PDB file of C-alpha atoms in Angstrom:
ATOM      1  CA  UNK A 142     -20.843-100.411  21.629  1.00 95.00           C
ATOM      2  CA  UNK A 143     -20.141 -98.204  18.655  1.00 97.00           C
ATOM      3  CA  UNK A 144     -21.268 -99.159  15.239  1.00 97.00           C
ATOM      4  CA  UNK A 145     -20.243 -97.677  12.227  1.00 97.00           C
ATOM      5  CA  UNK A 146     -22.582 -97.612   9.037  1.00 98.00           C
ATOM      6  CA  UNK A 147     -21.195 -96.692   5.234  1.00 97.00           C
ATOM      7  CA  UNK A 148     -22.814 -96.610   1.825  1.00 98.00           C
ATOM      8  CA  UNK A 149     -20.030 -96.295  -0.702  1.00 98.00           C
ATOM      9  CA  UNK A 150     -21.012 -95.447  -4.447  1.00 98.00           C
ATOM     10  CA  UNK A 151     -18.576 -96.331  -6.877  1.00 98.00           C
ATOM     11  CA  UNK A 152     -18.191 -95.475 -10.684  1.00 98.00           C
ATOM     12  CA  UNK A 153     -20.085 -98.174 -12.736  1.00 98.00           C
ATOM     13  CA  UNK A 154     -17.354-100.913 -14.022  1.00 98.00           C
ATOM     14  CA  UNK A 155     -15.178-101.018 -10.786  1.00 98.00           C
ATOM     15  CA  UNK A 156     -17.422-102.957  -8.827  1.00 98.00           C
ATOM     16  CA  UNK A 157     -15.050-105.943  -8.823  1.00 98.00           C
ATOM     17  CA  UNK A 158     -12.245-104.134  -7.855  1.00 98.00           C
ATOM     18  CA  UNK A 159     -13.917-101.979  -4.569  1.00 97.00           C
ATOM     19  CA  UNK A 160     -15.807-105.436  -3.698  1.00 98.00           C
ATOM     20  CA  UNK A 161     -12.258-107.201  -3.548  1.00 97.00           C
ATOM     21  CA  UNK A 162     -10.644-104.276  -1.428  1.00 97.00           C
ATOM     22  CA  UNK A 163     -13.588-104.371   0.891  1.00 97.00           C
ATOM     23  CA  UNK A 164     -13.095-108.122   1.348  1.00 96.00           C
ATOM     24  CA  UNK A 165      -9.735-107.823   2.223  1.00 95.00           C
ATOM     25  CA  UNK A 166     -10.404-104.900   4.961  1.00 95.00           C
ATOM     26  CA  UNK A 167     -13.122-106.976   6.315  1.00 94.00           C
ATOM     27  CA  UNK A 168     -10.844-110.205   6.618  1.00 93.00           C
ATOM     28  CA  UNK A 169      -8.432-107.824   8.500  1.00 92.00           C
ATOM     29  CA  UNK A 170     -11.147-106.429  10.788  1.00 90.00           C
ATOM     30  CA  UNK A 171     -12.184-110.098  11.611  1.00 87.00           C
ATOM     31  CA  UNK A 172      -9.028-111.202  12.361  1.00 87.00           C
ATOM     32  CA  UNK A 173      -6.967-111.529  15.754  1.00 85.00           C
ATOM     33  CA  UNK A 174      -5.373-108.116  14.494  1.00 85.00           C
ATOM     34  CA  UNK A 175      -8.300-106.478  15.523  1.00 90.00           C
ATOM     35  CA  UNK A 176      -9.800-107.400  18.830  1.00 89.00           C
ATOM     36  CA  UNK A 177     -11.982-104.733  19.592  1.00 93.00           C
ATOM     37  CA  UNK A 178     -13.650-105.283  16.131  1.00 94.00           C
ATOM     38  CA  UNK A 179     -16.781-107.296  17.043  1.00 94.00           C
ATOM     39  CA  UNK A 180     -18.410-107.496  13.510  1.00 93.00           C
ATOM     40  CA  UNK A 181     -17.860-106.446   9.851  1.00 94.00           C
ATOM     41  CA  UNK A 182     -20.889-106.891   7.595  1.00 96.00           C
ATOM     42  CA  UNK A 183     -20.482-105.761   4.002  1.00 97.00           C
ATOM     43  CA  UNK A 184     -23.433-105.890   1.405  1.00 98.00           C
ATOM     44  CA  UNK A 185     -23.809-105.042  -1.938  1.00 98.00           C
ATOM     45  CA  UNK A 186     -27.175-103.361  -3.404  1.00 98.00           C
ATOM     46  CA  UNK A 187     -28.527-106.359  -6.005  1.00 98.00           C
ATOM     47  CA  UNK A 188     -30.503-103.941  -7.912  1.00 98.00           C
ATOM     48  CA  UNK A 189     -27.455-101.323  -8.080  1.00 98.00           C
ATOM     49  CA  UNK A 190     -24.323-102.856  -8.074  1.00 98.00           C
ATOM     50  CA  UNK A 191     -22.199-100.007  -7.753  1.00 98.00           C
ATOM     51  CA  UNK A 192     -23.640 -99.232  -3.999  1.00 98.00           C
ATOM     52  CA  UNK A 193     -21.933-101.213  -1.245  1.00 98.00           C
ATOM     53  CA  UNK A 194     -22.740-100.860   2.609  1.00 98.00           C
ATOM     54  CA  UNK A 195     -20.827-101.882   5.486  1.00 97.00           C
ATOM     55  CA  UNK A 196     -21.815-102.405   8.999  1.00 96.00           C
ATOM     56  CA  UNK A 197     -18.972-102.083  11.420  1.00 96.00           C
ATOM     57  CA  UNK A 198     -19.502-103.401  15.571  1.00 96.00           C
ATOM     58  CA  UNK A 199     -16.616-101.703  17.778  1.00 96.00           C
ATOM     59  CA  UNK A 200     -16.416-102.262  21.503  1.00 96.00           C
ATOM     60  CA  UNK A 201     -15.545 -98.905  21.869  1.00 96.00           C
ATOM     61  CA  UNK A 202     -14.584 -95.789  19.906  1.00 96.00           C
ATOM     62  CA  UNK A 203     -10.709 -96.443  20.502  1.00 96.00           C
ATOM     63  CA  UNK A 204     -11.391 -99.465  18.658  1.00 95.00           C
ATOM     64  CA  UNK A 205     -13.467 -97.858  15.911  1.00 96.00           C
ATOM     65  CA  UNK A 206     -10.361 -95.371  15.567  1.00 95.00           C
ATOM     66  CA  UNK A 207      -7.805 -98.053  15.469  1.00 94.00           C
ATOM     67  CA  UNK A 208      -9.587 -99.634  12.843  1.00 94.00           C
ATOM     68  CA  UNK A 209     -10.152 -96.726  10.957  1.00 94.00           C
ATOM     69  CA  UNK A 210      -6.273 -95.805  11.404  1.00 94.00           C
ATOM     70  CA  UNK A 211      -5.187 -99.267  10.436  1.00 93.00           C
ATOM     71  CA  UNK A 212      -3.045-100.356   7.414  1.00 93.00           C
ATOM     72  CA  UNK A 213      -5.798-102.251   5.777  1.00 93.00           C
ATOM     73  CA  UNK A 214      -8.316 -99.294   6.088  1.00 94.00           C
ATOM     74  CA  UNK A 215      -5.342 -97.252   4.473  1.00 96.00           C
ATOM     75  CA  UNK A 216      -4.706 -99.593   1.698  1.00 96.00           C
ATOM     76  CA  UNK A 217      -8.844 -99.743   1.029  1.00 96.00           C
ATOM     77  CA  UNK A 218      -8.906 -96.172   0.529  1.00 95.00           C
ATOM     78  CA  UNK A 219      -5.768 -95.748  -1.811  1.00 97.00           C
ATOM     79  CA  UNK A 220      -7.680 -98.645  -4.037  1.00 97.00           C
ATOM     80  CA  UNK A 221     -11.318 -97.038  -3.843  1.00 97.00           C
ATOM     81  CA  UNK A 222     -10.760 -93.707  -3.441  1.00 96.00           C
ATOM     82  CA  UNK A 223     -10.112 -92.847  -7.429  1.00 98.00           C
ATOM     83  CA  UNK A 224     -13.105 -95.035  -8.099  1.00 98.00           C
ATOM     84  CA  UNK A 225     -15.839 -93.636  -5.796  1.00 98.00           C
ATOM     85  CA  UNK A 226     -18.523 -91.546  -7.642  1.00 98.00           C
ATOM     86  CA  UNK A 227     -19.259 -89.801  -4.477  1.00 97.00           C
ATOM     87  CA  UNK A 228     -17.766 -88.970  -1.458  1.00 97.00           C
ATOM     88  CA  UNK A 229     -18.980 -92.088   1.122  1.00 97.00           C
ATOM     89  CA  UNK A 230     -21.982 -91.624   3.665  1.00 98.00           C
ATOM     90  CA  UNK A 231     -20.492 -92.214   7.199  1.00 97.00           C
ATOM     91  CA  UNK A 232     -23.054 -92.900  10.245  1.00 98.00           C
ATOM     92  CA  UNK A 233     -21.691 -93.784  13.539  1.00 98.00           C
ATOM     93  CA  UNK A 234     -23.687 -94.617  16.574  1.00 97.00           C
ATOM     94  CA  UNK A 235     -24.232 -95.943  19.582  1.00 96.00           C
ATOM     95  CA  UNK A 236     -25.621 -99.597  19.269  1.00 92.00           C
ATOM     96  CA  UNK A 237     -28.988 -99.672  21.246  1.00 94.00           C
ATOM     97  CA  UNK A 238     -29.955-103.311  20.347  1.00 92.00           C
ATOM     98  CA  UNK A 239     -28.716-106.348  18.320  1.00 85.00           C
ATOM     99  CA  UNK A 240     -30.068-109.683  17.972  1.00 85.00           C
TER     100      UNK A 240
END
């Protein structure tokens, strides 16, 4: 199992636009279009709403790469990239335990 965690910080005033774009890519990842995506969680910091996190679970590296190369991921970055306050922090891990 492969897990990807992303921390995405946007410029103030663009939280809703990025949240909507994240929810669109999450819905696509959860659909039958991405059978290797096993979970896609989106969060927003309640104390600093410019900071979003995703926790994404994939069957294997090929499924992660298929998601990362998908049209929905490209559409997200086309919207979000000019609104980012910093480059996203991305961590890819082999998942050791999940409940």
